[in-house]
XYZ file of C-alpha atoms in Angstrom:
775
model
C 13.116 42.040 -3.775
C 15.291 43.696 -6.440
C 13.136 42.571 -9.356
C 9.902 43.252 -7.481
C 11.027 46.823 -6.766
C 12.175 47.166 -10.391
C 8.665 46.222 -11.500
C 7.156 48.849 -9.192
C 9.592 51.472 -10.493
C 8.768 50.609 -14.117
C 5.044 50.887 -13.335
C 5.555 54.420 -12.022
C 7.871 55.465 -14.881
C 6.328 53.489 -17.718
C 6.247 56.411 -20.161
C 9.925 57.138 -19.606
C 10.839 53.477 -20.218
C 8.710 53.262 -23.371
C 10.133 56.585 -24.559
C 13.715 55.336 -24.063
C 13.008 52.246 -26.175
C 11.292 54.310 -28.869
C 14.417 56.462 -28.990
C 16.557 53.320 -29.300
C 14.384 52.156 -32.211
C 14.601 55.563 -33.905
C 18.409 55.534 -33.596
C 18.688 51.894 -34.733
C 16.314 51.926 -37.708
C 18.569 53.803 -40.198
C 21.452 51.370 -39.624
C 19.538 48.084 -39.953
C 19.346 48.139 -43.799
C 23.142 48.648 -43.842
C 23.953 45.912 -41.325
C 25.737 43.666 -43.859
C 27.995 46.434 -45.196
C 30.816 46.237 -42.568
C 30.607 42.458 -42.071
C 33.230 39.976 -43.256
C 32.260 37.340 -45.804
C 35.059 34.939 -44.842
C 35.801 34.065 -41.262
C 36.665 30.385 -41.663
C 40.328 30.629 -40.709
C 42.650 31.331 -37.792
C 45.782 33.506 -38.180
C 47.712 31.143 -35.887
C 47.200 28.070 -38.083
C 50.053 26.804 -40.274
C 48.087 27.348 -43.466
C 47.301 30.960 -42.506
C 50.901 31.717 -41.606
C 52.124 30.212 -44.883
C 49.613 32.243 -46.894
C 50.694 35.431 -45.116
C 54.358 34.675 -45.851
C 53.645 34.120 -49.548
C 51.586 37.317 -49.691
C 54.239 39.432 -47.966
C 57.284 38.016 -49.748
C 56.023 37.125 -53.219
C 52.816 39.128 -53.500
C 50.927 35.854 -53.965
C 47.192 36.535 -53.747
C 44.166 34.257 -53.595
C 41.834 37.192 -54.349
C 40.655 36.213 -57.799
C 37.867 35.893 -60.298
C 37.607 32.822 -62.491
C 35.708 33.813 -65.635
C 34.274 31.014 -67.759
C 33.532 31.320 -71.481
C 31.414 28.823 -73.396
C 30.898 28.664 -77.126
C 27.326 28.974 -78.389
C 28.450 27.614 -81.764
C 29.453 23.913 -81.764
C 31.980 24.698 -84.492
C 33.715 27.441 -82.484
C 36.451 26.022 -80.228
C 38.494 27.643 -77.478
C 41.639 27.143 -79.549
C 40.234 29.211 -82.414
C 41.477 32.764 -82.938
C 37.940 34.200 -82.827
C 37.275 32.590 -79.421
C 40.453 34.112 -77.988
C 39.786 37.489 -79.579
C 36.408 37.634 -77.837
C 38.050 36.792 -74.483
C 40.658 39.511 -75.040
C 37.914 42.007 -75.843
C 35.983 40.901 -72.755
C 38.976 41.565 -70.471
C 40.514 44.522 -72.327
C 39.315 47.146 -69.813
C 40.659 45.381 -66.701
C 43.902 47.434 -66.686
C 41.610 50.380 -65.807
C 40.606 48.650 -62.550
C 41.253 50.666 -59.354
C 43.532 47.851 -58.107
C 46.497 46.095 -59.772
C 45.416 42.980 -61.645
C 47.053 39.988 -63.296
C 45.189 38.163 -66.071
C 45.967 34.634 -67.241
C 43.806 33.875 -70.319
C 43.401 30.327 -71.640
C 45.674 31.186 -74.567
C 48.596 31.249 -72.098
C 47.629 28.083 -70.263
C 46.136 25.180 -72.272
C 44.979 23.543 -69.022
C 42.325 26.276 -68.836
C 40.583 24.749 -71.877
C 38.164 21.854 -71.414
C 38.740 18.510 -73.136
C 35.853 19.099 -75.580
C 37.256 22.534 -76.452
C 33.953 24.361 -75.885
C 34.682 25.812 -72.432
C 37.653 27.846 -71.214
C 38.381 30.102 -68.299
C 40.552 33.107 -67.513
C 41.971 33.799 -64.057
C 42.044 37.421 -62.869
C 44.090 37.977 -59.706
C 43.950 41.161 -57.629
C 46.903 42.305 -55.545
C 44.771 42.971 -52.466
C 43.482 40.964 -49.549
C 40.161 39.239 -50.163
C 37.964 41.519 -48.040
C 39.286 44.738 -49.626
C 39.060 43.333 -53.151
C 35.510 42.087 -52.476
C 34.399 45.587 -51.456
C 35.782 46.964 -54.754
C 34.141 44.294 -56.908
C 31.167 46.519 -57.872
C 33.686 48.888 -59.515
C 35.496 46.015 -61.245
C 32.560 44.049 -62.659
C 31.538 46.698 -65.267
C 35.040 46.421 -66.749
C 34.392 42.788 -67.718
C 32.390 42.842 -70.974
C 29.966 40.207 -72.190
C 31.301 38.661 -75.450
C 29.006 38.664 -78.479
C 29.234 34.941 -79.330
C 30.220 33.409 -75.987
C 28.350 32.769 -72.770
C 30.215 34.272 -69.833
C 29.924 33.142 -66.180
C 31.876 34.878 -63.424
C 33.042 32.792 -60.474
C 35.996 32.490 -58.138
C 36.522 33.514 -54.531
C 35.546 37.176 -54.850
C 32.363 36.428 -56.776
C 31.486 33.758 -54.211
C 31.845 36.187 -51.294
C 29.787 38.814 -53.117
C 27.010 36.312 -53.771
C 27.088 35.112 -50.167
C 26.380 38.673 -49.028
C 23.554 39.187 -51.524
C 21.901 35.830 -50.848
C 22.309 36.264 -47.059
C 20.435 39.559 -47.233
C 17.686 37.956 -49.283
C 17.472 34.991 -46.886
C 17.241 37.303 -43.894
C 14.404 39.335 -45.382
C 12.482 36.207 -46.390
C 12.885 34.593 -42.966
C 11.661 37.724 -41.198
C 8.625 37.993 -43.507
C 7.716 34.400 -42.639
C 8.685 34.334 -38.959
C 6.785 37.388 -37.711
C 3.303 36.497 -39.082
C 3.697 32.843 -38.044
C 4.772 33.881 -34.546
C 1.813 36.277 -34.252
C -0.690 33.558 -35.172
C 0.915 31.030 -32.811
C 0.976 33.474 -29.904
C -2.574 34.718 -30.472
C -3.815 31.127 -30.437
C -1.709 30.320 -27.353
C -2.988 33.332 -25.384
C -6.448 33.523 -26.911
C -6.049 37.275 -27.320
C -4.778 39.412 -30.178
C -3.280 41.950 -27.774
C -1.552 39.368 -25.554
C -0.299 37.473 -28.603
C 0.918 40.571 -30.400
C 2.933 41.946 -27.468
C 5.788 39.368 -27.588
C 6.131 39.857 -31.343
C 6.288 43.649 -30.958
C 8.880 43.406 -28.168
C 10.835 40.750 -30.082
C 10.812 42.927 -33.195
C 12.103 45.933 -31.265
C 14.835 43.735 -29.817
C 15.926 42.501 -33.250
C 16.141 46.084 -34.566
C 18.405 47.138 -31.698
C 20.451 43.927 -31.982
C 21.148 44.400 -35.703
C 22.054 48.067 -35.234
C 24.386 47.113 -32.378
C 26.112 44.510 -34.544
C 26.508 47.144 -37.270
C 28.315 49.377 -34.790
C 30.486 46.611 -33.309
C 31.494 45.448 -36.811
C 33.245 48.798 -37.290
C 35.404 48.028 -34.246
C 36.192 44.334 -34.801
C 35.715 41.696 -37.491
C 32.236 40.121 -37.518
C 31.301 37.327 -39.922
C 28.275 37.838 -42.134
C 26.864 34.488 -40.994
C 26.514 35.853 -37.432
C 23.653 38.110 -38.598
C 21.390 35.202 -39.511
C 22.082 33.526 -36.170
C 21.555 36.802 -34.300
C 18.176 37.307 -35.996
C 17.129 33.698 -35.398
C 18.211 33.728 -31.765
C 16.998 37.279 -31.175
C 13.511 36.433 -32.399
C 13.473 33.133 -30.521
C 14.642 34.506 -27.178
C 12.675 37.726 -27.494
C 9.449 35.840 -28.122
C 10.223 33.235 -25.448
C 10.979 35.724 -22.714
C 8.012 37.935 -23.580
C 5.777 34.872 -23.604
C 6.901 33.890 -20.094
C 6.326 37.366 -18.676
C 3.019 38.027 -20.417
C 1.674 34.667 -19.267
C 2.673 35.356 -15.670
C 1.193 38.869 -15.786
C -2.160 37.513 -16.958
C -2.033 34.867 -14.264
C -1.459 37.476 -11.558
C -4.324 39.609 -12.885
C -6.544 36.535 -12.742
C -5.560 36.102 -9.090
C -7.143 39.509 -8.427
C -3.925 41.528 -8.171
C -3.808 45.170 -9.083
C -1.943 46.042 -12.250
C 0.930 47.534 -10.239
C 1.217 44.405 -8.085
C 0.942 42.164 -11.150
C 3.815 43.990 -12.812
C 5.949 43.801 -9.647
C 5.260 40.112 -9.077
C 5.780 39.306 -12.760
C 9.263 40.850 -12.618
C 10.003 39.160 -9.276
C 9.134 35.716 -10.642
C 9.154 35.356 -14.425
C 11.424 38.401 -14.828
C 14.000 36.982 -12.463
C 13.735 33.634 -14.224
C 14.328 35.349 -17.574
C 17.468 36.994 -16.195
C 18.664 33.658 -14.854
C 17.821 31.887 -18.096
C 19.591 34.606 -20.077
C 22.678 33.862 -18.006
C 22.573 30.183 -18.999
C 22.195 31.115 -22.684
C 25.083 33.552 -22.344
C 27.252 30.855 -20.783
C 26.555 28.565 -23.740
C 27.308 31.190 -26.365
C 30.408 32.428 -24.534
C 32.043 29.103 -25.356
C 32.506 30.293 -28.940
C 34.819 33.068 -27.714
C 37.426 30.436 -26.829
C 37.980 29.759 -30.527
C 40.118 31.913 -32.794
C 38.016 31.182 -35.890
C 36.302 34.448 -36.814
C 32.894 32.924 -37.530
C 32.830 31.420 -34.022
C 34.036 34.503 -32.173
C 31.487 36.472 -34.208
C 28.741 34.191 -32.901
C 29.954 34.797 -29.344
C 29.962 38.577 -29.774
C 26.597 38.615 -31.542
C 25.193 36.180 -28.966
C 26.224 38.477 -26.122
C 24.369 41.368 -27.802
C 21.317 39.168 -28.436
C 21.024 37.957 -24.847
C 21.584 41.371 -23.243
C 19.108 43.159 -25.526
C 16.505 40.364 -25.297
C 16.638 40.254 -21.498
C 16.514 44.063 -21.227
C 13.571 44.310 -23.627
C 11.657 41.589 -21.797
C 12.319 42.982 -18.315
C 11.879 46.707 -19.035
C 9.970 47.449 -22.235
C 7.401 44.668 -21.884
C 6.550 45.418 -18.208
C 6.160 49.097 -19.117
C 3.706 48.206 -21.888
C 1.868 45.796 -19.577
C 1.656 48.554 -16.958
C 0.183 50.845 -19.595
C -2.467 48.500 -20.997
C -3.270 46.632 -17.762
C -6.342 44.393 -18.107
C -6.587 45.302 -21.769
C -3.889 42.665 -22.281
C -6.812 40.238 -22.698
C -8.558 42.423 -25.277
C -9.619 41.217 -28.731
C -10.049 37.663 -27.520
C -10.096 34.814 -30.022
C -13.157 32.532 -30.072
C -12.456 29.484 -27.909
C -13.055 27.234 -30.921
C -9.681 28.386 -32.265
C -7.651 28.081 -29.078
C -6.906 25.911 -26.106
C -8.223 26.858 -22.705
C -5.786 29.037 -20.758
C -5.581 28.351 -17.000
C -5.368 32.115 -16.408
C -8.913 32.474 -17.709
C -10.418 30.380 -14.924
C -7.971 30.754 -12.053
C -9.592 30.435 -8.627
C -7.375 31.583 -5.727
C -6.466 28.715 -3.411
C -7.504 26.035 -5.888
C -5.074 23.108 -6.213
C -3.764 23.202 -9.758
C -2.328 19.681 -9.870
C -4.882 18.500 -12.415
C -4.841 18.816 -16.173
C -3.236 17.281 -19.258
C 0.371 17.879 -18.233
C -0.157 16.557 -14.704
C -1.933 13.513 -16.169
C 0.966 12.926 -18.564
C 3.521 13.255 -15.770
C 1.665 10.730 -13.585
C 1.341 8.353 -16.557
C 5.099 8.467 -17.163
C 5.982 8.190 -13.463
C 3.812 5.094 -13.015
C 6.045 3.238 -15.501
C 9.279 5.244 -15.588
C 11.489 2.441 -16.935
C 8.978 1.671 -19.707
C 9.287 5.252 -20.931
C 12.934 5.924 -20.081
C 14.624 3.023 -21.886
C 12.957 3.273 -25.333
C 13.087 7.087 -25.367
C 16.770 7.074 -24.451
C 17.382 4.489 -27.174
C 15.420 6.606 -29.681
C 17.525 9.726 -29.049
C 20.739 7.719 -29.267
C 19.612 6.114 -32.539
C 18.746 9.540 -33.968
C 22.318 10.587 -33.230
C 23.972 7.573 -34.940
C 24.419 9.259 -38.376
C 26.781 11.734 -36.719
C 29.333 8.919 -36.380
C 29.855 9.196 -40.147
C 30.275 12.973 -40.235
C 32.713 14.436 -42.776
C 33.929 17.971 -42.132
C 35.004 20.431 -44.782
C 34.994 24.190 -45.254
C 32.265 25.687 -47.429
C 32.668 26.396 -51.121
C 30.258 27.735 -53.736
C 28.109 24.594 -53.366
C 26.452 26.212 -50.325
C 24.790 28.686 -52.709
C 21.665 27.964 -54.786
C 22.211 26.690 -58.335
C 20.785 29.858 -59.921
C 23.609 32.045 -58.571
C 26.429 32.863 -61.011
C 29.354 31.898 -58.768
C 27.681 28.545 -58.048
C 27.164 27.968 -61.775
C 30.841 28.778 -62.368
C 31.802 26.303 -59.651
C 29.670 23.617 -61.312
C 31.334 24.343 -64.671
C 34.741 23.935 -63.073
C 33.804 20.591 -61.519
C 32.214 19.287 -64.712
C 34.927 20.285 -67.184
C 38.216 20.671 -65.317
C 40.346 19.423 -62.480
C 39.125 21.552 -59.538
C 42.561 21.472 -57.968
C 43.970 23.546 -60.845
C 42.531 26.673 -59.214
C 43.030 25.454 -55.613
C 46.481 23.813 -55.568
C 48.452 22.745 -52.518
C 50.980 25.521 -51.815
C 54.291 25.181 -50.016
C 55.912 28.302 -48.558
C 59.547 27.164 -48.605
C 62.208 29.023 -46.603
C 65.969 28.729 -46.543
C 67.782 29.758 -43.351
C 67.643 33.496 -42.695
C 70.137 35.503 -44.693
C 70.713 32.753 -47.247
C 69.212 32.912 -50.751
C 66.945 30.088 -51.802
C 68.779 30.083 -55.177
C 72.179 28.975 -53.903
C 73.451 25.763 -55.589
C 73.091 23.637 -52.444
C 69.494 24.853 -51.818
C 68.571 24.254 -55.473
C 70.106 20.751 -55.157
C 67.876 19.753 -52.220
C 64.799 21.524 -53.620
C 65.183 19.691 -56.933
C 65.303 16.269 -55.240
C 62.301 17.092 -53.054
C 60.028 18.403 -55.834
C 60.840 15.548 -58.191
C 60.111 13.038 -55.427
C 56.730 14.744 -54.922
C 56.033 14.464 -58.668
C 56.324 10.683 -58.388
C 53.391 10.468 -56.002
C 50.462 8.883 -57.922
C 48.090 11.503 -56.499
C 50.048 14.420 -57.976
C 49.092 15.823 -61.371
C 51.786 18.495 -61.559
C 54.357 20.433 -59.547
C 55.083 24.071 -60.430
C 58.277 25.485 -58.950
C 61.587 27.125 -59.816
C 63.123 23.667 -60.361
C 60.307 22.013 -62.383
C 59.231 24.644 -64.937
C 61.379 23.013 -67.648
C 61.493 19.223 -67.583
C 64.468 19.085 -69.947
C 66.779 20.784 -67.457
C 68.836 18.609 -65.123
C 69.654 19.337 -61.506
C 73.103 20.608 -62.447
C 71.696 22.841 -65.174
C 69.223 24.401 -62.698
C 72.125 25.086 -60.327
C 74.046 26.816 -63.109
C 70.923 28.611 -64.335
C 70.388 30.288 -60.928
C 74.079 30.933 -60.196
C 73.547 34.503 -61.410
C 69.795 35.336 -61.751
C 70.582 38.867 -62.975
C 71.863 37.385 -66.251
C 68.483 35.818 -67.129
C 67.402 37.692 -70.279
C 64.096 35.969 -71.076
C 61.291 38.309 -69.884
C 58.821 35.452 -69.201
C 61.392 33.580 -67.118
C 62.256 36.725 -65.162
C 58.566 37.335 -64.370
C 58.172 33.677 -63.390
C 61.138 33.859 -61.041
C 59.859 37.085 -59.457
C 56.522 35.377 -58.784
C 58.044 32.185 -57.373
C 61.182 33.221 -55.453
C 62.591 36.143 -53.495
C 65.434 36.231 -50.982
C 65.164 33.053 -48.884
C 61.547 32.213 -49.854
C 60.097 30.265 -52.767
C 56.703 28.891 -53.720
C 56.025 25.289 -54.691
C 52.566 24.677 -56.172
C 51.267 21.088 -56.239
C 48.168 20.189 -58.234
C 46.366 17.078 -57.035
C 44.592 14.724 -59.415
C 41.684 14.674 -56.984
C 39.248 17.344 -55.706
C 40.508 19.585 -52.890
C 38.100 18.081 -50.325
C 38.830 14.449 -51.228
C 40.474 11.988 -48.841
C 43.287 11.482 -51.381
C 44.225 15.162 -51.427
C 44.032 15.408 -47.637
C 46.323 12.375 -47.332
C 48.737 14.032 -49.755
C 48.829 17.184 -47.600
C 49.517 15.094 -44.517
C 52.334 13.226 -46.303
C 53.913 16.527 -47.342
C 53.751 17.821 -43.775
C 55.542 14.717 -42.605
C 58.293 15.244 -45.181
C 61.469 17.324 -45.076
C 63.740 18.940 -47.674
C 67.118 19.052 -45.923
C 69.971 21.548 -45.758
C 68.090 23.562 -43.126
C 65.257 24.353 -45.568
C 61.807 24.391 -43.974
C 58.316 24.773 -45.410
C 54.711 25.305 -44.388
C 51.700 23.994 -46.297
C 48.753 26.169 -47.271
C 46.021 26.187 -49.910
C 42.367 25.172 -49.773
C 42.863 21.601 -48.570
C 45.447 22.471 -45.916
C 43.199 25.298 -44.722
C 40.263 22.908 -44.343
C 42.353 20.414 -42.392
C 43.812 23.081 -40.116
C 40.439 24.639 -39.359
C 38.847 21.282 -38.527
C 41.776 20.222 -36.353
C 41.988 23.629 -34.695
C 38.282 23.741 -33.904
C 38.032 20.226 -32.533
C 41.251 20.507 -30.535
C 39.688 23.484 -28.743
C 36.131 22.149 -28.554
C 36.620 19.795 -25.553
C 37.933 22.702 -23.471
C 35.117 25.005 -24.592
C 32.528 22.316 -23.861
C 34.066 21.690 -20.432
C 33.912 25.401 -19.569
C 30.267 25.602 -20.692
C 29.261 22.460 -18.797
C 31.030 23.436 -15.565
C 29.692 27.005 -15.628
C 26.165 25.783 -16.342
C 26.422 23.153 -13.606
C 27.501 25.805 -11.100
C 24.641 28.157 -12.037
C 22.070 25.358 -11.769
C 23.622 24.161 -8.511
C 22.943 27.595 -6.994
C 19.426 27.665 -8.409
C 18.336 24.094 -7.625
C 20.501 23.414 -4.527
C 21.077 19.865 -5.692
C 24.194 18.140 -7.005
C 22.131 15.633 -9.008
C 19.602 17.769 -10.928
C 22.197 19.956 -12.713
C 24.003 16.821 -13.908
C 20.728 15.324 -15.099
C 19.854 18.562 -16.905
C 23.221 18.587 -18.689
C 22.821 14.957 -19.806
C 19.292 15.640 -21.054
C 20.611 18.584 -23.071
C 23.363 16.439 -24.539
C 20.813 13.907 -25.780
C 18.729 16.451 -27.715
C 21.874 18.041 -29.178
C 23.192 14.616 -30.237
C 19.903 13.845 -31.995
C 20.054 17.167 -33.849
C 23.633 16.361 -34.937
C 22.386 13.098 -36.381
C 19.661 14.952 -38.287
C 22.272 17.378 -39.610
C 24.348 14.563 -41.139
C 21.314 12.550 -42.294
C 19.820 15.492 -44.171
C 22.638 17.771 -45.309
C 25.549 15.373 -45.686
C 23.681 12.298 -46.894
C 21.002 14.248 -48.756
C 17.750 12.821 -47.381
C 14.762 15.169 -47.932
C 16.972 17.391 -50.131
C 14.244 17.708 -52.764
C 11.679 18.780 -50.176
C 14.088 21.276 -48.615
C 15.275 22.481 -52.035
C 19.035 21.988 -51.904
C 21.732 19.763 -53.351
C 23.481 17.555 -50.759
C 26.906 18.822 -49.751
C 28.359 15.446 -48.833
C 29.970 17.224 -45.864
C 29.273 19.327 -42.786
C 30.846 22.747 -42.303
C 33.078 22.251 -39.218
C 31.925 25.283 -37.223
C 28.230 24.383 -37.526
C 28.129 21.691 -34.786
C 30.051 24.035 -32.474
C 27.603 26.887 -33.059
C 24.688 24.516 -32.521
C 26.179 23.106 -29.330
C 26.790 26.522 -27.789
C 23.415 27.873 -28.900
C 21.356 24.835 -27.979
C 23.047 24.228 -24.669
C 21.953 27.642 -23.488
C 18.557 27.590 -25.190
C 17.588 24.141 -23.901
C 18.772 25.017 -20.418
C 16.448 27.994 -20.688
C 13.449 25.640 -20.591
C 15.075 23.486 -17.933
C 15.317 26.491 -15.612
C 11.597 27.238 -15.932
C 10.547 23.601 -15.457
C 12.859 22.613 -12.612
C 12.391 25.875 -10.734
C 8.638 25.214 -10.676
C 9.239 21.641 -9.502
C 11.749 22.804 -6.876
C 9.358 25.353 -5.369
C 6.625 22.736 -5.087
C 9.020 20.217 -3.540
C 10.192 22.839 -1.028
C 6.552 23.229 0.143
C 5.449 19.586 0.066
C 8.514 17.301 0.132
C 6.593 15.032 -2.282
C 8.810 14.342 -5.327
C 6.139 12.730 -7.524
C 3.445 15.323 -6.823
C 5.943 18.164 -7.293
C 6.992 16.867 -10.702
C 3.364 16.565 -11.818
C 2.417 20.007 -10.506
C 5.581 21.616 -11.915
C 4.929 20.149 -15.351
C 1.271 21.180 -15.204
C 2.209 24.776 -14.354
C 5.007 25.075 -16.918
C 4.238 22.453 -19.577
C 1.989 24.605 -21.732
C 4.152 27.706 -21.610
C 7.369 25.743 -22.325
C 5.714 23.916 -25.212
C 4.302 27.160 -26.598
C 7.684 28.864 -26.297
C 9.445 25.930 -27.936
C 6.859 25.806 -30.722
C 7.476 29.467 -31.497
C 11.254 28.927 -31.551
C 10.768 25.928 -33.851
C 8.563 27.978 -36.199
C 11.086 30.825 -36.230
C 13.901 28.359 -36.967
C 11.914 26.667 -39.710
C 11.500 30.045 -41.397
C 15.290 29.977 -41.838
C 15.019 26.582 -43.539
C 13.671 28.545 -46.525
C 17.137 30.150 -46.865
C 19.045 29.647 -50.113
C 22.422 29.365 -48.348
C 22.740 25.770 -47.194
C 24.628 26.677 -44.001
C 21.764 28.891 -42.810
C 19.231 26.251 -43.834
C 21.159 23.610 -41.868
C 21.404 25.823 -38.783
C 17.666 26.538 -38.854
C 16.717 22.867 -39.207
C 19.260 21.680 -36.633
C 18.058 24.099 -33.950
C 14.393 23.369 -34.776
C 14.930 19.603 -34.406
C 16.828 19.972 -31.130
C 14.328 22.389 -29.558
C 11.378 20.300 -30.751
C 12.814 17.102 -29.276
C 13.833 18.917 -26.114
C 10.359 20.333 -25.444
C 8.523 17.083 -26.196
C 10.501 13.903 -25.635
C 13.001 15.310 -23.121
C 11.026 17.782 -20.978
C 7.594 16.128 -21.160
C 8.652 12.471 -20.928
C 12.293 11.851 -20.031
C 12.452 14.427 -17.237
C 9.441 12.989 -15.318
C 10.769 9.445 -15.860
C 14.273 10.210 -14.599
C 12.995 12.259 -11.660
C 10.731 9.394 -10.634
C 13.603 6.899 -10.902
C 15.935 9.113 -8.870
C 13.307 9.920 -6.227
C 14.750 11.770 -3.243
C 18.215 11.595 -4.797
C 17.053 14.400 -7.110
C 17.404 16.813 -4.226
C 20.603 15.521 -2.670
C 23.297 17.982 -1.680
C 25.791 17.749 1.201
C 24.852 19.978 4.125
C 28.225 21.718 4.075
C 27.597 22.649 0.433
C 24.129 24.036 1.167
C 25.589 26.253 3.891
C 27.990 27.973 1.479
C 25.665 28.236 -1.534
C 23.910 31.595 -2.014
C 20.118 31.576 -2.023
C 18.344 31.817 -5.392
C 14.589 31.378 -5.707
C 12.673 31.606 -8.968
C 9.070 31.333 -10.072
C 7.539 30.988 -6.598
C 4.135 29.364 -6.723
C 2.534 32.036 -4.506
C 4.434 35.323 -4.243
C 3.581 37.437 -1.219
C 5.784 40.531 -0.978
C 6.024 42.512 2.231
C 3.700 45.211 0.915
C 1.036 42.624 0.261
C 1.193 41.162 3.770
C 0.128 44.516 5.182
C -2.714 45.046 2.731
C -4.046 42.188 0.642
C -5.048 43.281 -2.837
C -8.705 43.733 -3.526
C -9.975 41.533 -6.334
C -10.278 43.562 -9.493
C -8.479 46.602 -8.043
C -6.607 48.682 -10.495
C -8.318 47.304 -13.593
C -8.421 50.680 -15.146
C -4.646 51.038 -14.856
């Protein structure tokens, strides 16, 4: 009776509840426009990975930084080449003010490195490195950009890691605003048509909007306490809108149904909380279980999703079970006001409810009976269809995102395309070895130089290697013995360039070896080269760790998918236990989990088919990546497992209550689907529409997430819930409800969505039809 009493309390204190939420909105509103400011634009690494540890060592010992800008210059005059004095003078003038930057910088113009000039001589680039970590340097970029001047006769394009992160933030903000502008009006129209009333349809959108405001403000606050990835905001908005609308839809529908039964407004609110409200709380728990799986990973983007997901679920459930009932208590029967002409909407059972009437007839009951008459005929081809849809996932290729996730009209993406078209990409993303001699022993001792020389020259012989830069390869004319003599007393080195080189590449017992591959960083050849290096050794007690873009990609993928089986197991077992308590069956939770897995698998196949292989890319307005970002399937699994189970709770709880009263499996399935089919389909349709609004995003990762979730939810609400569930439940028959007696004795009771709710207060005094309409 906890939820029933909560509903009664909210009815009596509705103004206080509404006032508390209005205060929350007033406090949240000023922070929402600033939500992206404290967020992290990276988040695709783990400090415990080898590549991360190596990068930290190089940063701490040698000051090596990957925080850079790569500035491209192109000649507008076919006669003006990058080797000409005028071309270089314009570059020098363009970069002349950089010493005034608020952070230390190092500039390598093309005049110092001929490899930074394209083969046709019309394009060149300068590398500007900042001696700060990436996040700090990115925040200072607005102060640095004005110091880079546009040359008079050259076209300048600014790219590199810092520019990429800046553009990700700007485009993410634009995507978020566009998605919200699309999602809210579409959701309003869909809900108004579903309910047949402007007021009833507008309520879930209003409550969902309030929830999103509070969610974004909460994330803003949390981001000041711990690192949150910028990509978590798009997911939080998508999920916040989806859950907020779903939960409000369930409660509003039940409230209208109870009013149609002749309940007073106070009773309708109490019963709505006791049934749909309790179901929302239970469903929120299943969503939370799914999203909590991301907290088992150490990759920031995944932990960010877990933290943001926790905020989303808590706020969405609270808004649906407190704010919405308070509003319903306030407007009462006016929830049906401003009705839409029936020509524009489907008939709502709540409009014509007759107490005591058997509600086992209608489209959904007819569909359930049709499927259950020939369960094998439906089950086999539908199962095969979902498995076939998932086949493309067998060819998935994982890689971390680069500037190709941005639209082609963004400067950092254009710079990335220039790099790919005119240069070897690996020049700016080499394989890096953090080499260490035993503690207390200099890396420059003759014996260490001896072994290092043999190792680096062996690496140079690999056909995949374009170049090796190190303290023992900078001058090809020097022999091993000459290098040993050269470093016997480093203090005697007089050449300023050589001294600066040595300071950058070696200190104490640490040195850097940079290996440039002939192939792109994400290619199979470069990955194989990294693996070969990791399987190699130098000797003499010298060790090394591999970092760089390719090693980072490999480590992240391996790290994520080494952890994923454990995370999935935790999610599955926790979900099974929750459903076991709810359904009191050992079979139905397992069936629900397998059904979820099928819809998720199909969405994975769509992800690869569209975004890796490029089908429908012109329609969806993106260039195929040829890869899948490794965290995306994990985020989808955790999100969809909870979201799909959300619908399963509402459907199976209806079926369970009917079976408890009748003991007739077939009739209970038909009646359960009839009572929940429309509301589940409406809820799923709204989630799909909200997700599709994110398909308009310019960032490919957000676009892929929106489409993947839309496909999974769409399949789940149609093929799985409407067809596969009735077929499997008919095939299993009484086995659906099997549970050992000893297990039933120790399981706690949990009842949801009772078909006829009769609280103690109602037994004493049955409600008078139409009573309380004014309330």
